[in-house]
PDB file of C-alpha atoms in Angstrom:
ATOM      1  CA  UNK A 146     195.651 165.846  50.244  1.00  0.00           C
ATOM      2  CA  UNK A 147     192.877 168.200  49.400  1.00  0.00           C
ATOM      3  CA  UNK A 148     190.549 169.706  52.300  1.00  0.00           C
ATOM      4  CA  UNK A 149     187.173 170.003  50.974  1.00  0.00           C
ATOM      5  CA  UNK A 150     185.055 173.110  52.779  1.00  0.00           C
ATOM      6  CA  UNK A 151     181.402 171.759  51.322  1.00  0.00           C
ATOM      7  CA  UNK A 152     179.512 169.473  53.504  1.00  0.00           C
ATOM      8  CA  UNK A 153     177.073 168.439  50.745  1.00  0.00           C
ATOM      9  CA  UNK A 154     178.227 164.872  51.094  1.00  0.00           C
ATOM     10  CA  UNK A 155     177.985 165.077  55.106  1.00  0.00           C
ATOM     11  CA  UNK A 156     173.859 166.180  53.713  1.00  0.00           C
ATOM     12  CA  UNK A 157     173.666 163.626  51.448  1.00  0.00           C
ATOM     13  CA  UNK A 158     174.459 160.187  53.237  1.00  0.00           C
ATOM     14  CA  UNK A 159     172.615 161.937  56.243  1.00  0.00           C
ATOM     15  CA  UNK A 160     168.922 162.176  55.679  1.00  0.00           C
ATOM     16  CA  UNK A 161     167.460 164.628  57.993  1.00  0.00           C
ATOM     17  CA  UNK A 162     164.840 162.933  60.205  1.00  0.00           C
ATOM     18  CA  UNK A 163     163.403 165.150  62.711  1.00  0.00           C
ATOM     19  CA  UNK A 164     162.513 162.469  65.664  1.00  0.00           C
ATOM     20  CA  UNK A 165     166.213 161.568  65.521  1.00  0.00           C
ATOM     21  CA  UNK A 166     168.901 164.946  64.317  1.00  0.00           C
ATOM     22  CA  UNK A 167     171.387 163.699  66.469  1.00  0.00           C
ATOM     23  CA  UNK A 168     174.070 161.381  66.531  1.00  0.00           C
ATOM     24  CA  UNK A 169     177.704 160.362  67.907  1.00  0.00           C
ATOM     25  CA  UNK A 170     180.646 160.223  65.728  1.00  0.00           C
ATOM     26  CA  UNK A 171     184.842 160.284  66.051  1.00  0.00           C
ATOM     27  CA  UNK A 172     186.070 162.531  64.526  1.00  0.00           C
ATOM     28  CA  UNK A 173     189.130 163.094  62.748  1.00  0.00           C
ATOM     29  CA  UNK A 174     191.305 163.963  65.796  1.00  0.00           C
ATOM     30  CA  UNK A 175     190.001 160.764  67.321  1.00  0.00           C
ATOM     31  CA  UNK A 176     188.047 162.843  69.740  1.00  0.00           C
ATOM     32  CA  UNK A 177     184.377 161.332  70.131  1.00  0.00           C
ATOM     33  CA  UNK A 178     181.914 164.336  69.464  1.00  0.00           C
ATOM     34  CA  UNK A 179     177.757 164.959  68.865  1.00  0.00           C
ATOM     35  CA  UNK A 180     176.617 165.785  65.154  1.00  0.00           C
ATOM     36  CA  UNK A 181     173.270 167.554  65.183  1.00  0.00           C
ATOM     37  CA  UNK A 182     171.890 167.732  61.713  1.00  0.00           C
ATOM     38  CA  UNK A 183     169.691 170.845  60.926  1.00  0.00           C
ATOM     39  CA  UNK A 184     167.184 171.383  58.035  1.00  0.00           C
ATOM     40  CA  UNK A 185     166.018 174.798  58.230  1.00  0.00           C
ATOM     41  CA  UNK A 186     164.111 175.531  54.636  1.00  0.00           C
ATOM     42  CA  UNK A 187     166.633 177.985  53.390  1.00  0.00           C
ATOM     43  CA  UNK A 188     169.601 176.487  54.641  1.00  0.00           C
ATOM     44  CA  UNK A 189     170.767 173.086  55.779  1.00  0.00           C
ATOM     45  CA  UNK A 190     173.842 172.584  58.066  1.00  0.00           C
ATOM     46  CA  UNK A 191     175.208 170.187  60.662  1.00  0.00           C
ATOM     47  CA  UNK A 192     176.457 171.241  64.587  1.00  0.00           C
ATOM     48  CA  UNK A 193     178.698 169.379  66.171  1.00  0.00           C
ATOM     49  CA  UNK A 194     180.844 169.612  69.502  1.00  0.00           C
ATOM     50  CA  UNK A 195     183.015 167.014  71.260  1.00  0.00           C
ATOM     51  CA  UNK A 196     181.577 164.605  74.168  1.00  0.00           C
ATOM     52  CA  UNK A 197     184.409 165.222  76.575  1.00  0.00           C
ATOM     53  CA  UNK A 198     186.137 168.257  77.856  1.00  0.00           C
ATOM     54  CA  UNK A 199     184.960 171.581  76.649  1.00  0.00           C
ATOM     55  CA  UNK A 200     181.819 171.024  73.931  1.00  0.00           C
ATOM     56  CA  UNK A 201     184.187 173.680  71.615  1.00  0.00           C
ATOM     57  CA  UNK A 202     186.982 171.733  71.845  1.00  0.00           C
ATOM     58  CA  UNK A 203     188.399 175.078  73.120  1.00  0.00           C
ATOM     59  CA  UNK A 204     191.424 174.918  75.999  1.00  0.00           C
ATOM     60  CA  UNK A 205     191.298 178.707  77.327  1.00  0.00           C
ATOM     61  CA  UNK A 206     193.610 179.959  79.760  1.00  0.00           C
ATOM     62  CA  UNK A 207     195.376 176.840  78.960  1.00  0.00           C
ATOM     63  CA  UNK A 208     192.941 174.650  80.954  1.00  0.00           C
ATOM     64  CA  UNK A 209     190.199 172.468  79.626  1.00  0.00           C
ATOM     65  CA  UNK A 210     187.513 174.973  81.581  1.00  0.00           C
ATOM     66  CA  UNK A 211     187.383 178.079  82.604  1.00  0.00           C
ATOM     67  CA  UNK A 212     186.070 177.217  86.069  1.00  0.00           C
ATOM     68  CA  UNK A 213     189.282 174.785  86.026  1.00  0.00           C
ATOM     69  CA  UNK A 214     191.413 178.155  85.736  1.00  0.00           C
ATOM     70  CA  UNK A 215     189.124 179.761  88.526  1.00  0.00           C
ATOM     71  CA  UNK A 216     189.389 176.731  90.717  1.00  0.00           C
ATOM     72  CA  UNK A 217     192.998 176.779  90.374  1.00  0.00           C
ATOM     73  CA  UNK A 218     193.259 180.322  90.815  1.00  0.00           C
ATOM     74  CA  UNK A 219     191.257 180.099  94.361  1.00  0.00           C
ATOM     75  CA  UNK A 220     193.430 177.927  95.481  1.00  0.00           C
ATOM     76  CA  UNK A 221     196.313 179.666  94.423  1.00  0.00           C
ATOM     77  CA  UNK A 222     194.836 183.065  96.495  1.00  0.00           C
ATOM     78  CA  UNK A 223     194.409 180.865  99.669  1.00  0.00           C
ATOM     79  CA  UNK A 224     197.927 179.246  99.462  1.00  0.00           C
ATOM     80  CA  UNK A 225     199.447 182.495  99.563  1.00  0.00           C
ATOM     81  CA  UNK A 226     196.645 184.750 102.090  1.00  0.00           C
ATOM     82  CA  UNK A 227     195.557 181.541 104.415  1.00  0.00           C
ATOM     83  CA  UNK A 228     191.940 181.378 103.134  1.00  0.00           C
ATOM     84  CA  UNK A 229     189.954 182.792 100.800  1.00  0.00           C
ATOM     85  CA  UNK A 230     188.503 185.746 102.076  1.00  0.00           C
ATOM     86  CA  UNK A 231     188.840 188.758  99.199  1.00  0.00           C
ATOM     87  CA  UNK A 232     188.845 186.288  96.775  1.00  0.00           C
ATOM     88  CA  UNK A 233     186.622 188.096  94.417  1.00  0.00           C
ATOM     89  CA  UNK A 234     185.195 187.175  90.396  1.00  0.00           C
ATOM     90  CA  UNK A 235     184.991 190.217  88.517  1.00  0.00           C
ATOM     91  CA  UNK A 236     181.976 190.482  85.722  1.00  0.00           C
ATOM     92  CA  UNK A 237     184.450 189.272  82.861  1.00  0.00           C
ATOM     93  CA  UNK A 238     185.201 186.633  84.746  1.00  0.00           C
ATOM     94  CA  UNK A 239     181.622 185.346  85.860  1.00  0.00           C
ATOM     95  CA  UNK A 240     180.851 186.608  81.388  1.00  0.00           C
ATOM     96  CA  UNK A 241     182.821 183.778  80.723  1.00  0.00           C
ATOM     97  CA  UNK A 242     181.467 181.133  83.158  1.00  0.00           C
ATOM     98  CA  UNK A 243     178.285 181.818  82.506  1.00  0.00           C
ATOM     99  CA  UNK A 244     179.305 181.291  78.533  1.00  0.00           C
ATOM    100  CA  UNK A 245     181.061 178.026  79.701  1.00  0.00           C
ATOM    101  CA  UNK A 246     178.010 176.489  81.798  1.00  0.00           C
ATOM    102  CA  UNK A 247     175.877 178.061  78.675  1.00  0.00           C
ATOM    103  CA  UNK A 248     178.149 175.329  76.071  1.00  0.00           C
ATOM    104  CA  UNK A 249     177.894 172.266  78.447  1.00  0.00           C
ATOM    105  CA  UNK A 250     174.182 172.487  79.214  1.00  0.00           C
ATOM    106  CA  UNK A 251     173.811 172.459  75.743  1.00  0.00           C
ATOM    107  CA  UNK A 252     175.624 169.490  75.434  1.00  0.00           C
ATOM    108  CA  UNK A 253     174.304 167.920  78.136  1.00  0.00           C
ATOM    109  CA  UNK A 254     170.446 168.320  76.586  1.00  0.00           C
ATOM    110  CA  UNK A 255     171.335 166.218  73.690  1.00  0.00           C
ATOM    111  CA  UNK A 256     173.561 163.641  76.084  1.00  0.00           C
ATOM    112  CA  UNK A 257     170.720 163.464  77.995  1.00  0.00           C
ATOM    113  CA  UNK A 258     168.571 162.083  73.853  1.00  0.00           C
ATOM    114  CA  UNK A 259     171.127 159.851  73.676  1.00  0.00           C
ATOM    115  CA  UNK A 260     170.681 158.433  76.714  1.00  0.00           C
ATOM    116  CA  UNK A 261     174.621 158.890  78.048  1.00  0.00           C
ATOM    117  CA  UNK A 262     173.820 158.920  81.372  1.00  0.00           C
ATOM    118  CA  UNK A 263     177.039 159.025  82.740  1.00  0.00           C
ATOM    119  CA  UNK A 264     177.934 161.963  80.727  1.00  0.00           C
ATOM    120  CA  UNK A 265     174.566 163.928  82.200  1.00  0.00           C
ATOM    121  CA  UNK A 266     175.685 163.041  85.250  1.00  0.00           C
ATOM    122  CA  UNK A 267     179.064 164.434  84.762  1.00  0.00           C
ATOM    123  CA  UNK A 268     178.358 167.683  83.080  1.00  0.00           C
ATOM    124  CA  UNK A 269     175.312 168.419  85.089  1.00  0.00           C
ATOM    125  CA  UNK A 270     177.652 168.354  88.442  1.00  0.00           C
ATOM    126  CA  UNK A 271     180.010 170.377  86.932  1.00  0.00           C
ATOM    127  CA  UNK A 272     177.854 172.864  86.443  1.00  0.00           C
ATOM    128  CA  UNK A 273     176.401 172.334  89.503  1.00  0.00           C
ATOM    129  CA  UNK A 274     179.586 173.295  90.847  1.00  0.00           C
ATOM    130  CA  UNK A 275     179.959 176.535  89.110  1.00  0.00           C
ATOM    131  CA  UNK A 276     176.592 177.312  90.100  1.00  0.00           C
ATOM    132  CA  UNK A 277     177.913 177.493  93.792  1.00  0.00           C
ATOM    133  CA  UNK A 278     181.356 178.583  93.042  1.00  0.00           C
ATOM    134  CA  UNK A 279     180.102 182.017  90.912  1.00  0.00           C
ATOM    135  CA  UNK A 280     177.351 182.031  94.411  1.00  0.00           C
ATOM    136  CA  UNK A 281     179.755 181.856  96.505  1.00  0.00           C
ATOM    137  CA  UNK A 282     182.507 184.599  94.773  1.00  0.00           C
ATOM    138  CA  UNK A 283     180.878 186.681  92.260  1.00  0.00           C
ATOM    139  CA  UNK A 284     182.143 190.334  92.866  1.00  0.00           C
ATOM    140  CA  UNK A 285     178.226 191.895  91.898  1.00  0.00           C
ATOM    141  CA  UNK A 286     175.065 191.033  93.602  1.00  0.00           C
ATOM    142  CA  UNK A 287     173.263 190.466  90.314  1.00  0.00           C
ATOM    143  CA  UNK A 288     175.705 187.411  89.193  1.00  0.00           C
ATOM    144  CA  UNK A 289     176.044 186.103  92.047  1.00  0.00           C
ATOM    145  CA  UNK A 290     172.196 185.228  91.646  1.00  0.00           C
ATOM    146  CA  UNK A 291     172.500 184.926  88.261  1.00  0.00           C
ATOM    147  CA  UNK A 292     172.569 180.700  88.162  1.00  0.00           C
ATOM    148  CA  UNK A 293     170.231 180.874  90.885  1.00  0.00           C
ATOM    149  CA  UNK A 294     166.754 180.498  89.122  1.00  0.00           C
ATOM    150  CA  UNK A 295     167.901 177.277  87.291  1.00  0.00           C
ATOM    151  CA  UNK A 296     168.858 175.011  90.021  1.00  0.00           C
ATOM    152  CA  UNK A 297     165.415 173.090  89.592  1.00  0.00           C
ATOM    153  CA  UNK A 298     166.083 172.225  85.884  1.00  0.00           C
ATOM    154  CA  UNK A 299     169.815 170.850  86.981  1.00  0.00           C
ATOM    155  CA  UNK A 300     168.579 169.015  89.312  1.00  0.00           C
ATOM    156  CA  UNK A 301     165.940 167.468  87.568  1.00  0.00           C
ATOM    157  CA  UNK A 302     168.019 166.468  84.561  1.00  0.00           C
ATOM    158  CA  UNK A 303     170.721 165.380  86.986  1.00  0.00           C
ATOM    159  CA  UNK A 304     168.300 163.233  89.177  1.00  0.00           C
ATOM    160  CA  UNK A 305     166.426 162.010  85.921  1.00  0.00           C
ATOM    161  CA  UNK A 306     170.313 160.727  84.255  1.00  0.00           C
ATOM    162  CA  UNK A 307     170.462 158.572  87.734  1.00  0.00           C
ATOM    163  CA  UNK A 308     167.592 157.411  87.798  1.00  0.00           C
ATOM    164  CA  UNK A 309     168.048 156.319  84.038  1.00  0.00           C
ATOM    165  CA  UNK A 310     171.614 154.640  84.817  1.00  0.00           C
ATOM    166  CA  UNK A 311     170.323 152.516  87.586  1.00  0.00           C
ATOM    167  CA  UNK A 312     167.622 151.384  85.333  1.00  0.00           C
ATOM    168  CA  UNK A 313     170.212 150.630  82.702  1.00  0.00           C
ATOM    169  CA  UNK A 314     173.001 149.513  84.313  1.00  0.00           C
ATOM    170  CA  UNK A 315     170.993 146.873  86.821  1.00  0.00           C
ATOM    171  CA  UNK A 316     167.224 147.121  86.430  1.00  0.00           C
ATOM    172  CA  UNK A 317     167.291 148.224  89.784  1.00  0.00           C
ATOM    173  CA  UNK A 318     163.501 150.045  89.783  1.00  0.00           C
ATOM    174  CA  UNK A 319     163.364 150.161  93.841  1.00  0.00           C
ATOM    175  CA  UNK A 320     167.042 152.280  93.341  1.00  0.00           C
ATOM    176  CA  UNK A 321     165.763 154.679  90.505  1.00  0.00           C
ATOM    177  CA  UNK A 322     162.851 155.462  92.638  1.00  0.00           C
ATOM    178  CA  UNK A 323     164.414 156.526  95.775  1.00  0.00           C
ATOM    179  CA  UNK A 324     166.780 158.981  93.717  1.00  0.00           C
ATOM    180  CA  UNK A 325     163.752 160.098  91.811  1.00  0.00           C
ATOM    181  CA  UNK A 326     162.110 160.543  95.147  1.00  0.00           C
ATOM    182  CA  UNK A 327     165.136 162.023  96.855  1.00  0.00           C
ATOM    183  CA  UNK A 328     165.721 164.760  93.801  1.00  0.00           C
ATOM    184  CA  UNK A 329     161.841 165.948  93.735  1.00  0.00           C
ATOM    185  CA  UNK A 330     162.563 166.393  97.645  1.00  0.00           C
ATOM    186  CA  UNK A 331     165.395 168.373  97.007  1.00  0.00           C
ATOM    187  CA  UNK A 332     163.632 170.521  94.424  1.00  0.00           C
ATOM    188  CA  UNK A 333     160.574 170.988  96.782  1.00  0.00           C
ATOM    189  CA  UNK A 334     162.596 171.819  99.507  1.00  0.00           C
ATOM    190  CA  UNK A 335     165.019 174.750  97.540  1.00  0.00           C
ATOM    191  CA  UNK A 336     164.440 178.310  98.804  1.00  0.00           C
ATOM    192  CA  UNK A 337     162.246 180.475  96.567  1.00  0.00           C
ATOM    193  CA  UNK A 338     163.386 183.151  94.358  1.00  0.00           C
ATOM    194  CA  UNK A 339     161.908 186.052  92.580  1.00  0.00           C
ATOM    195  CA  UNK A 340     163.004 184.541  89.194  1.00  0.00           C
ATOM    196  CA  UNK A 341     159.952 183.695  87.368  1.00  0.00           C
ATOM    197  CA  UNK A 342     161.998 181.091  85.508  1.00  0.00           C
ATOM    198  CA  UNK A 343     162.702 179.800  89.069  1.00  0.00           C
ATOM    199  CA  UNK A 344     159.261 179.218  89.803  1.00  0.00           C
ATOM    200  CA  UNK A 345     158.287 178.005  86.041  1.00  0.00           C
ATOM    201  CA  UNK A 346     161.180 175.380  86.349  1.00  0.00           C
ATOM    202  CA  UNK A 347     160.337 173.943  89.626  1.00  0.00           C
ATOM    203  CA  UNK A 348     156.831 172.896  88.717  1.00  0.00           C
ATOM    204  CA  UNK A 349     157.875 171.934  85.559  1.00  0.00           C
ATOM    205  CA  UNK A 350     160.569 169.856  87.225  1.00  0.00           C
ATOM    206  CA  UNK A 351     158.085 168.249  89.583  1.00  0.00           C
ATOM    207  CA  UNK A 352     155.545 167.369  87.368  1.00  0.00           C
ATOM    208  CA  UNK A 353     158.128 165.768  84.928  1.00  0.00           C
ATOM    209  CA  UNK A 354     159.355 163.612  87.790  1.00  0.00           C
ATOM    210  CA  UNK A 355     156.222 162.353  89.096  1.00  0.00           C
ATOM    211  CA  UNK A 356     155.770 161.445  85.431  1.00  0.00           C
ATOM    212  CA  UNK A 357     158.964 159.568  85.171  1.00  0.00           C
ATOM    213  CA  UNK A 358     158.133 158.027  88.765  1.00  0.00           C
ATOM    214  CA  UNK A 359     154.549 156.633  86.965  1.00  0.00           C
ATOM    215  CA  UNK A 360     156.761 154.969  84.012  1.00  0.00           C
ATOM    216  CA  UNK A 361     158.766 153.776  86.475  1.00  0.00           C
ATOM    217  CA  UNK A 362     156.513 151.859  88.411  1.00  0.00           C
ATOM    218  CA  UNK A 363     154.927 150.725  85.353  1.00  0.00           C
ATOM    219  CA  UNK A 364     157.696 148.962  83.901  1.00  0.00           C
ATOM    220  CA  UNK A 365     158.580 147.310  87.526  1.00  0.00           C
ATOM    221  CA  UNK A 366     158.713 143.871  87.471  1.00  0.00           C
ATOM    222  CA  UNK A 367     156.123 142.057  89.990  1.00  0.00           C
ATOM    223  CA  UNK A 368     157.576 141.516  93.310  1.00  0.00           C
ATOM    224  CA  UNK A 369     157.764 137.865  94.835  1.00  0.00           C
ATOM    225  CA  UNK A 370     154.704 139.430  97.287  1.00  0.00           C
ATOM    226  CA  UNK A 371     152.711 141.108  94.060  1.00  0.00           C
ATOM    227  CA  UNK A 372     152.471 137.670  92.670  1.00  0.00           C
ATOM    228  CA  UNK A 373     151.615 136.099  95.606  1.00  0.00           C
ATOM    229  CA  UNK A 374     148.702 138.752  96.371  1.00  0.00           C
ATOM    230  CA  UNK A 375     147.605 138.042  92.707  1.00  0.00           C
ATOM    231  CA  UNK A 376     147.566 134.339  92.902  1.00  0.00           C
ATOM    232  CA  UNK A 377     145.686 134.567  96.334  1.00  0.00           C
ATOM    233  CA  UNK A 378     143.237 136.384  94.987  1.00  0.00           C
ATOM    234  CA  UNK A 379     142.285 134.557  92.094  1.00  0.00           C
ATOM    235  CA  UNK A 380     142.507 131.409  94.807  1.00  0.00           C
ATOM    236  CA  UNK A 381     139.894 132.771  96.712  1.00  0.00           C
ATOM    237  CA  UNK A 382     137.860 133.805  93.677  1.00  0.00           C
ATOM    238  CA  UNK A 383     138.180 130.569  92.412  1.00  0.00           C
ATOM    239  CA  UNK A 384     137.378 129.065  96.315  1.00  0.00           C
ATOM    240  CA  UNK A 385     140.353 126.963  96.568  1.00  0.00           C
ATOM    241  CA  UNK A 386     140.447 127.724  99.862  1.00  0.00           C
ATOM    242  CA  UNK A 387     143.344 125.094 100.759  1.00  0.00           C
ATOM    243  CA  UNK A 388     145.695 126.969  98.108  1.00  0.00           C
ATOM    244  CA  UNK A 389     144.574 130.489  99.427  1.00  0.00           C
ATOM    245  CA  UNK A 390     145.571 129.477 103.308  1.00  0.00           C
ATOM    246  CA  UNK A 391     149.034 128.418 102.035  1.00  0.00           C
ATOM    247  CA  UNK A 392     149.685 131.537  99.657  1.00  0.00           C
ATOM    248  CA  UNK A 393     148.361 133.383 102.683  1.00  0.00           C
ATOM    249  CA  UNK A 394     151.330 131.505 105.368  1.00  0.00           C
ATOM    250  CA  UNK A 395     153.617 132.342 102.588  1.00  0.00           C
ATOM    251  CA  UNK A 396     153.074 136.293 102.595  1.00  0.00           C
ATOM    252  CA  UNK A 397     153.055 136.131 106.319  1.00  0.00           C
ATOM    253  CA  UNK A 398     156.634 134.580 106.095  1.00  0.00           C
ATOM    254  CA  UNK A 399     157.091 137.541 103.466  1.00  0.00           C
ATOM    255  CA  UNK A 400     156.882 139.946 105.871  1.00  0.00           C
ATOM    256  CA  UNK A 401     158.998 138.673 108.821  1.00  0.00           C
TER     257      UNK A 401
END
């Protein structure tokens, strides 16, 4: 069977629509993977990299991550010394993590537009892991700080995809607030860095939370009490005065 290399009929049965380049597909190999569709006035392509495991489809080392091989290797060091003190990551080493958390943020931006949660969620701790793990072991001063100045962004993202799930999965508003309450306190409280990126991602981060906080609340469902409260008022508006005292003995028995 013949192996075509041009992609005009990929183009053709895929009109490019700004508001929504992206999609999901299986691919050949069975694998499920993201198509982004580009349109770029000279030139007009399509990205793509798979949903699970590495976004390249890449196994180096002969592990699905990097960090897996670095994980493994740690372990490995403190099997044989006791613990892991001299365990060290040397700059090609922390080069190619950095690459690594590089490919699944970018995957996790556009998992994030098509509302995989769970993905988000996954990726996002995996790199949050990294983040700590090249912190904690980096050889040089300057990558061991080199993650540093995102860690509001992650968390944001992170915090947003489980606030989104609980929505989702159960309509559970009163859930997806606390974590979005719970992530803007863990933002707030993070140490400050001379980054400026730090700084510029933090109150970016906060401000886009309170935001999603406000839609939140807005597309809450009245509470057994908000309805009550409503209908009381209008009662007493209205002076029925007999209806108001019972909506009123019902809220008390609300709140006991």
């Amino acid at each position: 069977m013949s192996v075509t290399q041009d992609i005009g009929g990929i183009l053709e049965s895929w009109e490019y629509d700004p508001e929504r380049s992206y999609r999901k597909i299986v691919g050949d190999d069975g694998r499920e993977k993201i198509q982004i569709r580009v349109d770029n006035a000279a030139f007009q392509g399509v990205l793509q990299m798979d949903l699970d495991g590495r976004p390249d489809g890449k196994r180096p080392l002969g592990f699905d991550f990097v960090f897996d091989y670095q994980r493994q290797a740690l372990r490995r060091y403190c099997n044989a010394r006791g613990d892991d003190r001299g365990f060290s990551l040397d700059p090609q080493a922390c080069a190619q993590l950095f690459d690594e958390s590089l490919r699944v943020y970018n995957r996790y931006v556009f998992l994030l537009q098509l509302e995989d949660y769970a993905r988000v969620i996954r990726d996002t701790e995996r790199n949050m892991q990294l983040f700590r793990f090249v912190h904690q072991y980096a050889a040089r001063e300057s990558d061991r700080n080199n993650l540093e100045r995102w860690w509001p962004y992650i968390l944001r993202i992170h915090g947003t995809a489980r606030a989104m799930l609980a929505l989702h999965e159960s309509g559970d508003h009163a859930r997806a607030l606390e974590i979005v309450a719970e992530t803007r306190r863990k933002i707030a409280d993070l140490e400050d860095l001379e980054f400026e990126e730090f700084h510029v991602e933090r109150e970016r981060s906060l401000k886009s939370l309170r935001e999603l906080e406000e839609t939140i609340h807005a597309t809450r469902p009245p509470t057994e009490k908000d309805r009550l409260e409503l209908e009381l008022s209008q009662a007493v508006s209205e002076e029925r005065f007999e209806e108001a005292a019972r909506l009123r003995d019902r809220l008390r028995s609300l709140g006991q």
